[in-house]
Amino acid sequence: MDLRALSGRIAPVHDAVSSFLVPFLAAPPETTSDRVGALARPGRSLILRDLTEKVVEYRSNNADPTGTTPTEKDFATVRLEIFGPDGEPLGETTGAGRMLYKQEHDGHFIAYFGEEIRLRDGNVIRSGGLVDDARLTAGEAAHFPAVVVAGPLRGAVGVRWFRPLVKEAHDTYESAIVVYR
Protein backbone atom coordinates (compact mmCIF):
# COMPACT_ATOMS: atom_id res chain seq x y z
CA MET A 1 0.00 0.00 0.00
CA ASP A 2 1.19 3.51 -0.83
CA LEU A 3 1.97 5.29 2.47
CA ARG A 4 1.30 8.74 1.00
CA ALA A 5 -2.18 7.68 -0.08
CA LEU A 6 -2.83 6.18 3.36
CA SER A 7 -1.56 9.34 5.05
CA GLY A 8 -3.86 11.42 2.85
CA ARG A 9 -6.84 9.30 3.86
CA ILE A 10 -6.01 9.33 7.56
CA ALA A 11 -5.20 13.07 7.82
CA PRO A 12 -8.83 14.33 7.84
CA VAL A 13 -9.77 11.77 10.52
CA HIS A 14 -6.71 12.70 12.59
CA ASP A 15 -7.57 16.41 12.29
CA ALA A 16 -11.21 15.83 13.30
CA VAL A 17 -10.31 13.68 16.31
CA SER A 18 -7.55 16.09 17.39
CA SER A 19 -9.75 19.17 17.18
CA PHE A 20 -12.41 17.39 19.25
CA LEU A 21 -10.11 15.94 21.95
CA VAL A 22 -7.55 18.72 22.43
CA PRO A 23 -9.92 21.08 24.31
CA PHE A 24 -10.75 18.30 26.80
CA LEU A 25 -7.18 17.11 27.26
CA ALA A 26 -5.17 20.33 27.12
CA ALA A 27 -7.41 23.10 28.41
CA PRO A 28 -6.50 24.29 31.91
CA PRO A 29 -9.04 23.37 34.60
CA GLU A 30 -11.38 25.93 36.09
CA THR A 31 -10.17 27.37 39.39
CA THR A 32 -12.99 25.65 41.33
CA SER A 33 -12.13 22.24 39.85
CA ASP A 34 -10.98 19.37 42.09
CA ARG A 35 -7.93 19.12 39.80
CA VAL A 36 -6.81 22.55 41.02
CA GLY A 37 -7.33 21.55 44.65
CA ALA A 38 -5.11 18.52 44.08
CA LEU A 39 -2.23 20.85 43.24
CA ALA A 40 -1.92 21.62 46.96
CA ARG A 41 -0.38 18.16 47.43
CA PRO A 42 3.44 17.95 47.14
CA GLY A 43 4.77 16.36 44.00
CA ARG A 44 1.97 17.59 41.73
CA SER A 45 3.96 20.44 40.19
CA LEU A 46 7.42 21.52 39.17
CA ILE A 47 8.26 25.21 39.29
CA LEU A 48 11.73 26.10 38.03
CA ARG A 49 12.45 29.81 37.71
CA ASP A 50 15.55 31.97 37.32
CA LEU A 51 17.28 29.26 35.29
CA THR A 52 20.34 29.87 33.15
CA GLU A 53 20.90 27.89 29.97
CA LYS A 54 24.26 27.81 28.23
CA VAL A 55 24.75 26.67 24.65
CA VAL A 56 27.22 23.77 24.43
CA GLU A 57 26.55 22.83 20.81
CA TYR A 58 25.00 24.78 17.92
CA ARG A 59 24.74 23.86 14.25
CA SER A 60 23.01 25.84 11.54
CA ASN A 61 22.88 26.02 7.77
CA ASN A 62 23.03 29.84 8.17
CA ALA A 63 26.63 31.00 8.69
CA ASP A 64 25.53 34.08 10.72
CA PRO A 65 25.45 33.04 14.42
CA THR A 66 23.87 36.36 15.53
CA GLY A 67 20.48 35.55 13.99
CA THR A 68 20.29 38.95 12.26
CA THR A 69 20.27 37.60 8.68
CA PRO A 70 17.62 34.85 8.64
CA THR A 71 16.32 33.13 5.51
CA GLU A 72 13.30 30.91 4.92
CA LYS A 73 15.60 27.91 4.51
CA ASP A 74 17.25 28.22 7.95
CA PHE A 75 17.45 25.14 10.13
CA ALA A 76 19.46 24.87 13.34
CA THR A 77 20.02 22.36 16.12
CA VAL A 78 21.12 23.27 19.62
CA ARG A 79 22.09 21.62 22.89
CA LEU A 80 22.14 23.60 26.13
CA GLU A 81 22.99 22.84 29.74
CA ILE A 82 20.47 24.07 32.34
CA PHE A 83 21.54 25.54 35.69
CA GLY A 84 19.45 26.53 38.69
CA PRO A 85 19.60 29.95 40.37
CA ASP A 86 22.45 28.69 42.58
CA GLY A 87 24.49 27.48 39.58
CA GLU A 88 23.70 23.80 40.22
CA PRO A 89 23.32 21.73 37.01
CA LEU A 90 19.69 20.64 36.55
CA GLY A 91 19.74 18.98 33.13
CA GLU A 92 19.99 19.70 29.44
CA THR A 93 17.84 20.54 26.49
CA THR A 94 18.24 19.53 22.87
CA GLY A 95 16.20 21.17 20.17
CA ALA A 96 15.87 22.38 16.65
CA GLY A 97 14.48 25.47 15.00
CA ARG A 98 13.15 25.84 11.48
CA MET A 99 12.12 29.03 9.71
CA LEU A 100 8.64 28.70 8.26
CA TYR A 101 7.78 31.99 6.55
CA LYS A 102 8.32 35.74 6.44
CA GLN A 103 5.45 37.99 7.55
CA GLU A 104 4.49 40.56 4.95
CA HIS A 105 3.41 43.29 7.36
CA ASP A 106 6.69 43.59 9.32
CA GLY A 107 9.26 41.39 7.52
CA HIS A 108 9.77 39.19 10.58
CA PHE A 109 10.44 35.49 10.14
CA ILE A 110 8.23 33.03 12.00
CA ALA A 111 9.95 29.84 13.09
CA TYR A 112 9.00 26.65 14.85
CA PHE A 113 11.26 25.62 17.72
CA GLY A 114 10.87 22.24 19.41
CA GLU A 115 12.92 20.72 22.19
CA GLU A 116 13.30 17.92 24.67
CA ILE A 117 14.38 18.85 28.18
CA ARG A 118 15.98 16.10 30.29
CA LEU A 119 16.16 17.01 33.96
CA ARG A 120 18.36 15.24 36.49
CA ASP A 121 15.27 14.47 38.60
CA GLY A 122 14.13 12.05 35.84
CA ASN A 123 11.50 14.25 34.23
CA VAL A 124 11.61 14.56 30.44
CA ILE A 125 9.72 17.54 29.05
CA ARG A 126 8.77 18.16 25.45
CA SER A 127 8.15 21.76 24.50
CA GLY A 128 7.71 23.66 21.28
CA GLY A 129 5.87 26.33 19.39
CA LEU A 130 5.99 29.28 17.05
CA VAL A 131 8.36 32.16 17.67
CA ASP A 132 8.85 35.55 16.02
CA ASP A 133 12.57 35.24 15.29
CA ALA A 134 13.18 39.00 15.10
CA ARG A 135 11.64 39.56 18.52
CA LEU A 136 13.62 36.69 20.05
CA THR A 137 16.84 37.99 18.47
CA ALA A 138 16.05 41.42 19.96
CA GLY A 139 15.80 39.85 23.44
CA GLU A 140 12.07 39.22 23.83
CA ALA A 141 11.03 36.00 25.57
CA ALA A 142 9.47 33.04 23.75
CA HIS A 143 6.67 31.09 25.48
CA PHE A 144 5.75 27.50 24.60
CA PRO A 145 3.49 24.80 25.96
CA ALA A 146 5.37 22.10 27.87
CA VAL A 147 4.38 18.48 28.56
CA VAL A 148 6.21 16.00 30.79
CA VAL A 149 6.46 12.88 28.61
CA ALA A 150 8.45 10.68 31.03
CA GLY A 151 9.49 10.66 34.66
CA PRO A 152 7.84 11.26 38.03
CA LEU A 153 5.53 13.99 36.71
CA ARG A 154 4.58 12.23 33.45
CA GLY A 155 1.43 13.81 32.08
CA ALA A 156 2.03 17.21 33.68
CA VAL A 157 1.39 20.20 31.42
CA GLY A 158 2.43 23.81 31.63
CA VAL A 159 4.62 26.42 30.07
CA ARG A 160 8.25 27.00 29.28
CA TRP A 161 9.79 30.36 28.46
CA PHE A 162 13.25 31.59 27.57
CA ARG A 163 15.03 34.67 26.31
CA PRO A 164 18.62 35.48 25.35
CA LEU A 165 20.57 37.27 28.08
CA VAL A 166 22.93 38.94 25.61
CA LYS A 167 21.24 39.93 22.35
CA GLU A 168 24.38 39.79 20.24
CA ALA A 169 25.74 36.43 21.39
CA HIS A 170 22.73 34.09 21.88
CA ASP A 171 24.88 31.71 23.89
CA THR A 172 23.24 32.20 27.30
CA TYR A 173 19.51 32.27 28.08
CA GLU A 174 17.33 33.03 31.06
CA SER A 175 14.45 30.57 31.35
CA ALA A 176 11.66 29.03 33.41
CA ILE A 177 9.61 25.83 33.38
CA VAL A 178 6.27 25.50 35.21
CA VAL A 179 4.27 22.27 34.89
CA TYR A 180 1.53 20.59 36.93
CA ARG A 181 -0.82 17.61 36.84
Coordinates of N, CA and C in Angstrom, one line a residue:
M1 N 0.8 -1.2 0.0 CA 0.0 0.0 0.0 C 0.9 1.2 0.0
D2 N 0.5 2.2 -0.7 CA 1.2 3.5 -0.8 C 1.0 4.3 0.5
L3 N 2.1 4.6 1.2 CA 2.0 5.3 2.5 C 1.5 6.7 2.3
R4 N 1.8 7.4 1.2 CA 1.3 8.7 1.0 C -0.2 8.7 0.8
A5 N -0.7 7.8 0.1 CA -2.2 7.7 -0.1 C -2.9 7.4 1.3
L6 N -2.3 6.5 2.0 CA -2.8 6.2 3.4 C -2.8 7.4 4.3
S7 N -1.7 8.1 4.2 CA -1.6 9.3 5.0 C -2.6 10.4 4.6
G8 N -2.8 10.5 3.3 CA -3.9 11.4 2.8 C -5.3 11.1 3.3
R9 N -5.5 9.8 3.4 CA -6.8 9.3 3.9 C -7.0 9.5 5.4
I10 N -5.9 9.2 6.1 CA -6.0 9.3 7.6 C -6.0 10.8 8.1
A11 N -5.4 11.7 7.4 CA -5.2 13.1 7.8 C -6.5 13.7 8.2
P12 N -7.6 13.7 7.4 CA -8.8 14.3 7.8 C -9.4 13.7 9.1
V13 N -9.3 12.4 9.3 CA -9.8 11.8 10.5 C -8.9 12.2 11.7
H14 N -7.6 12.2 11.5 CA -6.7 12.7 12.6 C -7.1 14.1 13.0
D15 N -7.2 15.0 12.0 CA -7.6 16.4 12.3 C -8.9 16.5 13.0
A16 N -9.9 15.8 12.6 CA -11.2 15.8 13.3 C -11.1 15.3 14.7
V17 N -10.4 14.2 15.0 CA -10.3 13.7 16.3 C -9.5 14.6 17.2
S18 N -8.4 15.2 16.6 CA -7.6 16.1 17.4 C -8.3 17.3 17.8
S19 N -9.0 17.9 16.9 CA -9.8 19.2 17.2 C -10.9 18.9 18.2
F20 N -11.4 17.7 18.3 CA -12.4 17.4 19.3 C -11.8 17.1 20.6
L21 N -10.7 16.4 20.7 CA -10.1 15.9 21.9 C -9.2 17.0 22.6
V22 N -8.5 17.8 21.9 CA -7.5 18.7 22.4 C -8.2 19.6 23.5
P23 N -9.3 20.2 23.3 CA -9.9 21.1 24.3 C -10.1 20.3 25.6
F24 N -10.5 19.1 25.6 CA -10.8 18.3 26.8 C -9.5 17.9 27.5
L25 N -8.4 17.6 26.7 CA -7.2 17.1 27.3 C -6.2 18.2 27.6
A26 N -6.2 19.3 26.9 CA -5.2 20.3 27.1 C -5.6 21.6 27.8
A27 N -6.9 21.9 27.8 CA -7.4 23.1 28.4 C -7.2 23.1 29.9
P28 N -6.7 24.2 30.5 CA -6.5 24.3 31.9 C -7.8 24.1 32.7
P29 N -7.8 23.5 33.8 CA -9.0 23.4 34.6 C -9.5 24.7 35.1
E30 N -10.8 24.7 35.4 CA -11.4 25.9 36.1 C -10.8 26.0 37.5
T31 N -10.8 27.2 38.1 CA -10.2 27.4 39.4 C -10.9 26.6 40.5
T32 N -12.2 26.4 40.3 CA -13.0 25.7 41.3 C -12.9 24.1 41.2
S33 N -12.2 23.7 40.1 CA -12.1 22.2 39.9 C -11.3 21.5 40.9
D34 N -11.7 20.2 41.2 CA -11.0 19.4 42.1 C -9.5 19.2 41.6
R35 N -9.3 19.2 40.3 CA -7.9 19.1 39.8 C -7.0 20.2 40.3
V36 N -7.6 21.4 40.5 CA -6.8 22.5 41.0 C -6.5 22.3 42.5
G37 N -7.5 21.9 43.2 CA -7.3 21.6 44.7 C -6.2 20.5 44.9
A38 N -6.1 19.6 44.0 CA -5.1 18.5 44.1 C -3.7 19.1 43.9
L39 N -3.6 20.2 43.4 CA -2.2 20.8 43.2 C -1.6 21.2 44.6
A40 N -2.4 21.3 45.6 CA -1.9 21.6 47.0 C -1.1 20.5 47.5
R41 N -1.2 19.3 47.0 CA -0.4 18.2 47.4 C 1.0 18.2 46.8
P42 N 2.1 18.0 47.7 CA 3.4 17.9 47.1 C 3.6 16.9 46.0
G43 N 4.5 17.3 45.1 CA 4.8 16.4 44.0 C 3.8 16.5 42.8
R44 N 2.9 17.4 42.8 CA 2.0 17.6 41.7 C 2.4 18.7 40.7
S45 N 3.5 19.4 41.1 CA 4.0 20.4 40.2 C 5.5 20.6 40.2
L46 N 6.0 21.2 39.3 CA 7.4 21.5 39.2 C 7.5 23.0 38.7
I47 N 8.1 23.8 39.6 CA 8.3 25.2 39.3 C 9.7 25.5 39.3
L48 N 10.3 25.8 38.2 CA 11.7 26.1 38.0 C 11.8 27.5 37.4
R49 N 12.3 28.4 38.2 CA 12.5 29.8 37.7 C 13.9 30.3 37.9
D50 N 14.2 31.4 37.2 CA 15.5 32.0 37.3 C 16.6 31.0 36.9
L51 N 16.3 30.2 35.8 CA 17.3 29.3 35.3 C 18.2 30.0 34.3
T52 N 19.4 29.4 34.2 CA 20.3 29.9 33.1 C 20.6 28.7 32.2
E53 N 20.6 28.9 30.9 CA 20.9 27.9 30.0 C 22.1 28.4 29.1
K54 N 23.1 27.5 29.0 CA 24.3 27.8 28.2 C 24.4 26.9 27.0
V55 N 24.6 27.4 25.9 CA 24.8 26.7 24.6 C 26.1 25.9 24.7
V56 N 26.0 24.6 24.5 CA 27.2 23.8 24.4 C 27.4 23.2 23.0
E57 N 26.4 23.3 22.2 CA 26.5 22.8 20.8 C 25.5 23.5 20.0
Y58 N 25.9 24.1 18.8 CA 25.0 24.8 17.9 C 25.4 24.5 16.5
R59 N 24.5 24.1 15.7 CA 24.7 23.9 14.2 C 23.6 24.5 13.4
S60 N 24.0 25.2 12.4 CA 23.0 25.8 11.5 C 23.5 25.9 10.1
N61 N 22.5 25.9 9.2 CA 22.9 26.0 7.8 C 23.0 27.5 7.4
N62 N 22.8 28.4 8.4 CA 23.0 29.8 8.2 C 24.3 30.2 8.9
A63 N 25.3 30.7 8.1 CA 26.6 31.0 8.7 C 26.7 32.1 9.7
D64 N 25.6 32.9 9.8 CA 25.5 34.1 10.7 C 25.0 33.6 12.1
P65 N 25.9 33.5 13.1 CA 25.4 33.0 14.4 C 24.6 34.1 15.2
T66 N 24.6 35.3 14.8 CA 23.9 36.4 15.5 C 22.4 36.3 15.3
G67 N 21.9 35.6 14.3 CA 20.5 35.6 14.0 C 19.9 36.8 13.3
T68 N 20.8 37.7 12.9 CA 20.3 38.9 12.3 C 20.1 38.9 10.8
T69 N 20.5 37.7 10.1 CA 20.3 37.6 8.7 C 19.6 36.3 8.4
P70 N 18.3 36.1 8.9 CA 17.6 34.9 8.6 C 17.2 34.7 7.2
T71 N 16.9 33.5 6.8 CA 16.3 33.1 5.5 C 15.2 32.1 5.7
E72 N 14.4 31.9 4.8 CA 13.3 30.9 4.9 C 13.8 29.5 4.9
K73 N 15.0 29.3 4.6 CA 15.6 27.9 4.5 C 16.4 27.6 5.8
D74 N 16.4 28.5 6.8 CA 17.3 28.2 7.9 C 16.7 27.0 8.8
F75 N 17.7 26.3 9.2 CA 17.4 25.1 10.1 C 18.6 25.1 11.1
A76 N 18.4 24.9 12.4 CA 19.5 24.9 13.3 C 19.1 23.9 14.4
T77 N 20.2 23.2 15.0 CA 20.0 22.4 16.1 C 20.9 23.0 17.3
V78 N 20.4 22.7 18.5 CA 21.1 23.3 19.6 C 21.0 22.3 20.8
R79 N 22.1 22.4 21.6 CA 22.1 21.6 22.9 C 22.6 22.6 23.9
L80 N 21.8 22.7 25.0 CA 22.1 23.6 26.1 C 22.2 22.9 27.5
E81 N 23.0 23.3 28.4 CA 23.0 22.8 29.7 C 22.2 23.8 30.6
I82 N 21.4 23.3 31.5 CA 20.5 24.1 32.3 C 21.0 24.1 33.8
F83 N 21.1 25.3 34.3 CA 21.5 25.5 35.7 C 20.5 26.3 36.5
G84 N 20.4 25.9 37.8 CA 19.4 26.5 38.7 C 20.0 27.9 39.1
P85 N 19.2 28.6 39.9 CA 19.6 30.0 40.4 C 20.9 30.0 41.2
D86 N 21.2 28.8 41.8 CA 22.4 28.7 42.6 C 23.6 28.2 41.8
G87 N 23.4 28.0 40.4 CA 24.5 27.5 39.6 C 24.6 26.0 39.5
E88 N 23.7 25.3 40.2 CA 23.7 23.8 40.2 C 23.1 23.3 38.9
P89 N 23.8 22.3 38.3 CA 23.3 21.7 37.0 C 22.0 21.0 37.3
L90 N 21.0 21.3 36.4 CA 19.7 20.6 36.5 C 19.4 19.7 35.4
G91 N 20.0 19.8 34.3 CA 19.7 19.0 33.1 C 20.2 19.6 31.8
E92 N 19.6 19.1 30.7 CA 20.0 19.7 29.4 C 18.8 19.7 28.5
T93 N 18.9 20.5 27.5 CA 17.8 20.5 26.5 C 18.5 20.4 25.1
T94 N 17.8 19.6 24.3 CA 18.2 19.5 22.9 C 17.0 19.9 22.0
G95 N 17.3 20.7 21.0 CA 16.2 21.2 20.2 C 16.6 21.5 18.8
A96 N 15.6 22.0 18.0 CA 15.9 22.4 16.6 C 14.9 23.5 16.3
G97 N 15.3 24.4 15.5 CA 14.5 25.5 15.0 C 14.5 25.5 13.5
R98 N 13.3 25.8 12.9 CA 13.1 25.8 11.5 C 12.3 27.0 11.1
M99 N 12.9 27.9 10.2 CA 12.1 29.0 9.7 C 11.0 28.5 8.8
L100 N 9.8 29.1 9.0 CA 8.6 28.7 8.3 C 8.2 29.7 7.2
Y101 N 8.2 31.0 7.5 CA 7.8 32.0 6.5 C 8.1 33.4 7.0
K102 N 8.1 34.3 6.1 CA 8.3 35.7 6.4 C 7.0 36.5 6.4
Q103 N 6.7 37.2 7.5 CA 5.4 38.0 7.6 C 5.5 39.2 6.6
E104 N 4.5 39.4 5.9 CA 4.5 40.6 5.0 C 4.4 41.9 5.7
H105 N 3.7 42.0 6.7 CA 3.4 43.3 7.4 C 4.6 43.9 8.1
D106 N 5.5 43.0 8.6 CA 6.7 43.6 9.3 C 8.0 43.0 8.9
G107 N 8.0 42.0 8.0 CA 9.3 41.4 7.5 C 9.9 40.4 8.5
H108 N 9.2 40.1 9.6 CA 9.8 39.2 10.6 C 9.6 37.8 10.1
F109 N 10.5 36.9 10.4 CA 10.4 35.5 10.1 C 9.8 34.8 11.3
I110 N 8.9 33.9 11.0 CA 8.2 33.0 12.0 C 8.9 31.7 11.9
A111 N 9.3 31.1 13.0 CA 9.9 29.8 13.1 C 9.2 28.9 14.1
Y112 N 9.5 27.6 13.9 CA 9.0 26.6 14.9 C 10.2 26.2 15.6
F113 N 10.2 26.2 16.9 CA 11.3 25.6 17.7 C 10.7 24.5 18.6
G114 N 11.3 23.4 18.6 CA 10.9 22.2 19.4 C 12.1 21.7 20.2
E115 N 11.8 21.2 21.4 CA 12.9 20.7 22.2 C 12.5 19.6 23.1
E116 N 13.5 18.9 23.6 CA 13.3 17.9 24.7 C 14.2 18.3 25.8
I117 N 13.6 18.4 27.0 CA 14.4 18.8 28.2 C 14.5 17.6 29.1
R118 N 15.7 17.2 29.4 CA 16.0 16.1 30.3 C 16.5 16.6 31.6
L119 N 15.7 16.5 32.6 CA 16.2 17.0 34.0 C 16.8 15.9 34.8
R120 N 17.7 16.2 35.6 CA 18.4 15.2 36.5 C 17.4 14.5 37.4
D121 N 16.2 15.1 37.7 CA 15.3 14.5 38.6 C 14.5 13.4 37.9
G122 N 14.8 13.1 36.6 CA 14.1 12.1 35.8 C 13.0 12.5 34.9
N123 N 12.6 13.7 35.1 CA 11.5 14.3 34.2 C 12.0 14.6 32.8
V124 N 11.3 14.2 31.8 CA 11.6 14.6 30.4 C 10.4 15.4 29.9
I125 N 10.8 16.6 29.5 CA 9.7 17.5 29.0 C 9.9 17.8 27.6
R126 N 8.8 17.8 26.9 CA 8.8 18.2 25.4 C 8.0 19.5 25.3
S127 N 8.7 20.4 24.6 CA 8.2 21.8 24.5 C 8.4 22.2 23.1
G128 N 7.5 23.1 22.6 CA 7.7 23.7 21.3 C 6.6 24.6 20.9
G129 N 6.9 25.4 19.9 CA 5.9 26.3 19.4 C 6.4 27.3 18.4
L130 N 5.6 28.2 18.0 CA 6.0 29.3 17.1 C 6.7 30.4 17.8
V131 N 7.6 31.0 17.1 CA 8.4 32.2 17.7 C 8.6 33.2 16.6
D132 N 8.5 34.5 16.9 CA 8.9 35.5 16.0 C 10.4 35.7 16.2
D133 N 11.1 35.3 15.2 CA 12.6 35.2 15.3 C 13.2 36.6 15.5
A134 N 12.6 37.7 14.9 CA 13.2 39.0 15.1 C 13.0 39.5 16.5
R135 N 11.9 39.2 17.1 CA 11.6 39.6 18.5 C 12.5 38.8 19.5
L136 N 12.7 37.5 19.2 CA 13.6 36.7 20.1 C 15.1 37.2 19.9
T137 N 15.5 37.5 18.7 CA 16.8 38.0 18.5 C 17.0 39.3 19.2
A138 N 16.0 40.1 19.3 CA 16.0 41.4 20.0 C 16.0 41.3 21.5
G139 N 15.8 40.1 22.0 CA 15.8 39.9 23.4 C 14.5 39.6 24.1
E140 N 13.4 39.5 23.3 CA 12.1 39.2 23.8 C 12.0 37.7 24.2
A141 N 11.2 37.4 25.2 CA 11.0 36.0 25.6 C 10.1 35.3 24.6
A142 N 10.4 34.0 24.5 CA 9.5 33.0 23.8 C 8.8 32.2 24.8
H143 N 7.5 31.9 24.6 CA 6.7 31.1 25.5 C 6.1 29.9 24.7
F144 N 6.2 28.7 25.3 CA 5.8 27.5 24.6 C 5.0 26.6 25.6
P145 N 4.1 25.8 25.1 CA 3.5 24.8 26.0 C 4.5 23.7 26.3
A146 N 4.4 23.1 27.4 CA 5.4 22.1 27.9 C 4.6 20.9 28.4
V147 N 5.0 19.7 28.1 CA 4.4 18.5 28.6 C 5.5 17.5 29.1
V148 N 5.3 17.0 30.3 CA 6.2 16.0 30.8 C 5.8 14.7 30.2
V149 N 6.7 14.1 29.4 CA 6.5 12.9 28.6 C 7.0 11.6 29.3
A150 N 7.9 11.8 30.3 CA 8.4 10.7 31.0 C 8.9 11.2 32.4
G151 N 9.0 10.3 33.3 CA 9.5 10.7 34.7 C 8.4 10.8 35.7
P152 N 8.8 11.2 36.9 CA 7.8 11.3 38.0 C 6.6 12.1 37.8
L153 N 6.7 13.1 37.0 CA 5.5 14.0 36.7 C 4.9 13.7 35.3
R154 N 5.1 12.5 34.8 CA 4.6 12.2 33.4 C 3.1 12.6 33.4
G155 N 2.8 13.3 32.3 CA 1.4 13.8 32.1 C 1.2 15.2 32.5
A156 N 2.2 15.8 33.3 CA 2.0 17.2 33.7 C 2.1 18.1 32.5
V157 N 1.4 19.2 32.5 CA 1.4 20.2 31.4 C 1.7 21.6 32.0
G158 N 2.2 22.5 31.2 CA 2.4 23.8 31.6 C 3.1 24.6 30.6
V159 N 4.0 25.5 31.0 CA 4.6 26.4 30.1 C 6.1 26.5 30.3
R160 N 6.8 26.8 29.2 CA 8.2 27.0 29.3 C 8.5 28.3 28.6
W161 N 9.4 29.1 29.1 CA 9.8 30.4 28.5 C 11.3 30.5 28.5
F162 N 11.8 31.3 27.6 CA 13.3 31.6 27.6 C 13.5 32.8 26.8
R163 N 14.6 33.5 27.1 CA 15.0 34.7 26.3 C 16.5 34.8 26.4
P164 N 17.2 35.3 25.3 CA 18.6 35.5 25.4 C 19.0 36.5 26.4
L165 N 20.1 36.3 27.1 CA 20.6 37.3 28.1 C 21.4 38.4 27.4
V166 N 22.1 38.0 26.4 CA 22.9 38.9 25.6 C 22.4 38.9 24.2
K167 N 21.8 39.9 23.7 CA 21.2 39.9 22.4 C 22.2 39.5 21.2
E168 N 23.4 40.0 21.3 CA 24.4 39.8 20.2 C 24.9 38.4 20.2
A169 N 25.0 37.7 21.3 CA 25.7 36.4 21.4 C 24.8 35.2 21.3
H170 N 23.7 35.2 21.9 CA 22.7 34.1 21.9 C 23.4 32.8 22.3
D171 N 24.3 32.9 23.4 CA 24.9 31.7 23.9 C 24.5 31.4 25.3
T172 N 23.7 32.4 25.9 CA 23.2 32.2 27.3 C 21.8 32.7 27.4
Y173 N 20.9 31.9 28.0 CA 19.5 32.3 28.1 C 19.1 32.2 29.5
E174 N 18.1 33.1 29.8 CA 17.3 33.0 31.1 C 16.1 32.2 30.7
S175 N 15.6 31.4 31.7 CA 14.5 30.6 31.4 C 13.7 30.2 32.6
A176 N 12.5 29.6 32.4 CA 11.7 29.0 33.4 C 10.8 27.9 32.9
I177 N 10.5 27.0 33.7 CA 9.6 25.8 33.4 C 8.6 25.7 34.5
V178 N 7.3 25.7 34.2 CA 6.3 25.5 35.2 C 5.3 24.5 34.7
V179 N 5.2 23.3 35.3 CA 4.3 22.3 34.9 C 3.5 21.7 36.1
Y180 N 2.3 21.2 35.9 CA 1.5 20.6 36.9 C 0.6 19.5 36.4
R181 N 0.2 18.6 37.3 CA -0.8 17.6 36.8 C -1.9 17.4 37.9

